[in-house]
């Protein structure tokens, strides 16, 4: 009898892991949401780097020095023809302004692509439902920002808002929870990034992007930077391949 009891207990122990790893309804719901979130962010990336022209208005404030620019992006096989500086501080840019603009764009090319890989800002495995309402769901996650590298690992929190009716991410937000040093020379005390999206005819569009940073550069110079960018005038453009 004792042998049968031991055998029964042993068989039950073998079953327990199977029960533990079985998906609960809550886990299935989260998995379904995560698939939709990934699809939404990847769609927004394709729009931003793909076959759509758009205009962006950027307000830049560096330690109180303000600059406002209006730029236009048009898909083109020639990367030198994709960006145009239309206005700088409400005036037509000079030849020197345009030359500096092109230099900045060349230096910024790799980072620009990185900024639009929205899925890379989110540690997918860490996504959790924070609040669920009739029309939207608020998720929390561990945030990432490739520009900062490994120095920011574990020091960025994220939230995203998901529209249940239109099935897309409306807002993505990242904020640091601790100080860190990026690329040796940039000490970051406070950093905050907010991105909003819109959905039009099943196309996900980035609508606005706001970021702020407070810290030190080269370990001694205090810096305070804010950037507000609005994206408008999206038009689908056929391009040759």
XYZ file of C-alpha atoms in Angstrom:
241
model
C 0.000 0.000 0.000
C 2.853 2.312 0.886
C 4.505 1.634 -2.485
C 1.286 2.546 -4.316
C 1.015 5.771 -2.319
C 4.595 6.758 -3.164
C 4.004 5.940 -6.833
C 0.840 8.087 -6.841
C 2.635 11.044 -5.236
C 5.516 10.680 -7.699
C 3.135 10.710 -10.664
C 1.427 13.835 -9.303
C 4.763 15.616 -8.982
C 5.396 14.916 -12.651
C 2.060 16.508 -13.555
C 2.558 19.690 -11.533
C 5.049 21.348 -13.924
C 2.619 20.821 -16.802
C -0.109 22.543 -14.829
C 2.260 25.347 -13.799
C 3.206 26.164 -17.377
C -0.319 25.966 -18.780
C -1.457 29.362 -20.058
C -4.066 31.079 -17.936
C -6.750 33.240 -19.613
C -4.921 36.332 -18.326
C -1.659 35.160 -19.891
C -3.361 34.427 -23.197
C -4.898 37.900 -23.182
C -1.523 39.517 -22.483
C 0.113 37.469 -25.244
C -2.572 38.602 -27.681
C -2.056 42.247 -26.690
C 1.721 41.930 -27.069
C 1.317 40.645 -30.637
C -0.848 43.674 -31.455
C 1.609 46.043 -29.781
C 4.527 44.663 -31.799
C 2.544 44.920 -35.034
C 1.572 48.520 -34.245
C 5.109 49.697 -33.456
C 6.598 47.906 -36.459
C 3.962 49.462 -38.724
C 4.833 52.947 -37.402
C 8.511 52.305 -38.103
C 7.785 51.251 -41.682
C 5.751 54.395 -42.273
C 8.460 56.639 -40.854
C 11.286 55.086 -42.846
C 9.304 53.920 -45.843
C 7.256 55.303 -48.699
C 5.631 58.303 -47.033
C 6.609 61.938 -47.260
C 5.994 64.163 -44.258
C 6.925 67.487 -42.723
C 8.328 67.972 -39.249
C 8.501 71.086 -37.133
C 11.175 70.948 -34.449
C 11.475 73.241 -31.430
C 14.913 72.835 -29.868
C 15.967 74.491 -26.613
C 19.549 74.007 -25.413
C 20.273 75.815 -22.157
C 17.829 78.578 -23.082
C 18.999 78.977 -26.681
C 16.000 78.264 -28.890
C 15.881 77.100 -32.487
C 12.841 76.242 -34.575
C 13.141 74.450 -37.904
C 10.789 73.075 -40.521
C 12.020 70.087 -42.497
C 10.499 67.897 -45.178
C 11.209 64.235 -45.776
C 10.529 62.581 -49.143
C 11.321 58.934 -49.952
C 14.001 58.724 -52.594
C 16.551 56.217 -53.839
C 19.122 59.005 -53.447
C 19.674 59.631 -49.741
C 20.979 63.141 -50.543
C 17.544 64.130 -51.821
C 15.438 62.819 -48.944
C 15.628 65.780 -46.545
C 15.047 69.475 -47.191
C 15.427 72.309 -44.676
C 12.504 74.619 -45.482
C 12.689 77.141 -42.654
C 15.038 78.062 -39.846
C 13.786 80.386 -37.123
C 10.854 81.426 -39.345
C 13.148 82.466 -42.193
C 14.387 80.945 -45.417
C 17.689 79.207 -44.589
C 20.940 80.610 -45.970
C 23.429 78.536 -47.935
C 25.539 78.237 -44.772
C 22.480 77.045 -42.826
C 21.787 74.381 -45.453
C 25.418 73.268 -45.515
C 25.425 72.894 -41.726
C 22.099 71.086 -41.918
C 23.514 68.520 -44.347
C 26.564 67.995 -42.146
C 24.321 67.385 -39.146
C 22.129 64.987 -41.121
C 25.143 62.980 -42.242
C 26.384 62.682 -38.658
C 22.890 61.826 -37.449
C 21.947 59.256 -40.104
C 22.500 56.117 -38.046
C 20.877 57.579 -34.948
C 17.866 58.756 -36.980
C 17.137 55.187 -38.055
C 17.531 54.078 -34.453
C 15.024 56.694 -33.241
C 12.329 55.204 -35.455
C 12.849 51.583 -34.400
C 10.157 51.940 -31.780
C 10.055 48.239 -30.948
C 13.650 48.515 -29.692
C 12.494 50.881 -26.939
C 10.484 48.095 -25.299
C 11.632 44.997 -23.444
C 8.825 42.827 -24.800
C 9.205 40.138 -22.128
C 8.632 42.697 -19.372
C 5.276 44.038 -20.618
C 2.516 43.942 -18.009
C -1.031 45.238 -17.918
C -1.130 48.215 -15.554
C -4.719 49.390 -16.102
C -7.494 48.194 -18.385
C -10.485 50.331 -19.320
C -13.351 50.021 -21.789
C -11.530 51.819 -24.600
C -7.844 51.482 -23.808
C -5.208 49.529 -21.903
C -2.201 51.007 -20.102
C 0.891 48.780 -20.043
C 4.139 49.067 -18.099
C 7.484 47.658 -19.217
C 11.235 47.941 -18.797
C 12.413 50.580 -21.237
C 15.414 50.611 -23.554
C 17.114 53.335 -25.589
C 19.898 52.016 -27.848
C 21.651 55.407 -27.981
C 22.470 55.119 -24.274
C 23.829 51.576 -24.522
C 24.181 49.176 -21.619
C 24.681 52.037 -19.136
C 20.913 52.586 -19.041
C 19.983 48.932 -18.559
C 17.456 48.628 -15.741
C 17.326 52.411 -15.317
C 14.492 53.238 -17.704
C 10.808 52.602 -17.054
C 8.201 52.645 -19.796
C 4.467 52.864 -20.314
C 2.387 52.556 -23.444
C -1.266 53.171 -24.148
C -3.159 50.845 -26.475
C -6.443 51.771 -28.180
C -8.675 48.700 -27.956
C -11.131 49.871 -30.620
C -8.584 50.713 -33.343
C -5.996 48.191 -32.128
C -2.865 50.362 -32.065
C -0.430 52.041 -29.682
C -1.403 55.686 -29.165
C 1.383 56.712 -26.767
C 4.817 55.438 -25.817
C 6.654 56.965 -22.863
C 10.100 56.384 -21.340
C 11.576 57.934 -18.186
C 14.725 57.174 -16.231
C 14.408 55.859 -12.679
C 18.055 56.494 -11.754
C 21.068 58.482 -12.915
C 23.536 56.956 -15.375
C 26.423 57.881 -17.647
C 26.087 57.310 -21.386
C 29.072 57.033 -23.717
C 31.424 58.083 -20.906
C 30.925 61.831 -21.390
C 27.196 62.314 -20.790
C 25.906 62.102 -17.239
C 22.126 61.862 -17.276
C 20.178 62.946 -14.215
C 16.697 63.280 -15.701
C 15.488 62.020 -19.084
C 11.978 61.763 -20.459
C 10.687 60.764 -23.905
C 7.066 60.841 -25.069
C 5.874 59.710 -28.512
C 2.306 59.825 -29.815
C 0.876 57.935 -32.773
C -2.258 58.114 -34.887
C -3.986 55.570 -37.089
C -5.467 56.581 -40.431
C -6.861 54.019 -42.869
C -4.930 51.211 -41.133
C -1.667 53.154 -41.326
C 0.174 54.014 -38.081
C 1.730 57.504 -38.126
C 4.054 59.172 -35.642
C 2.398 62.483 -34.700
C 4.596 64.017 -32.016
C 7.769 63.426 -30.100
C 8.879 65.287 -26.979
C 12.078 64.703 -25.050
C 13.922 66.420 -22.228
C 17.339 65.819 -20.715
C 19.127 67.262 -17.718
C 22.661 66.300 -16.786
C 26.310 67.051 -17.350
C 28.594 66.862 -20.367
C 32.318 66.087 -20.057
C 31.693 65.703 -16.296
C 31.518 69.427 -15.572
C 29.212 71.339 -17.965
C 25.550 71.360 -16.955
C 23.136 70.814 -19.826
C 19.384 71.202 -20.128
C 17.834 70.204 -23.441
C 14.223 69.943 -24.594
C 13.022 68.941 -28.058
C 9.444 69.098 -29.339
C 8.743 67.657 -32.778
C 5.416 67.643 -34.636
C 4.894 65.455 -37.720
C 2.355 66.597 -40.332
C 1.369 66.382 -44.006
C 1.849 62.652 -44.490
C 1.471 61.624 -48.140
C 2.032 58.178 -49.617
C 4.687 58.302 -52.336
C 5.386 55.690 -55.010
C 9.113 55.090 -55.350
C 11.084 53.073 -57.876
C 13.066 50.036 -56.733
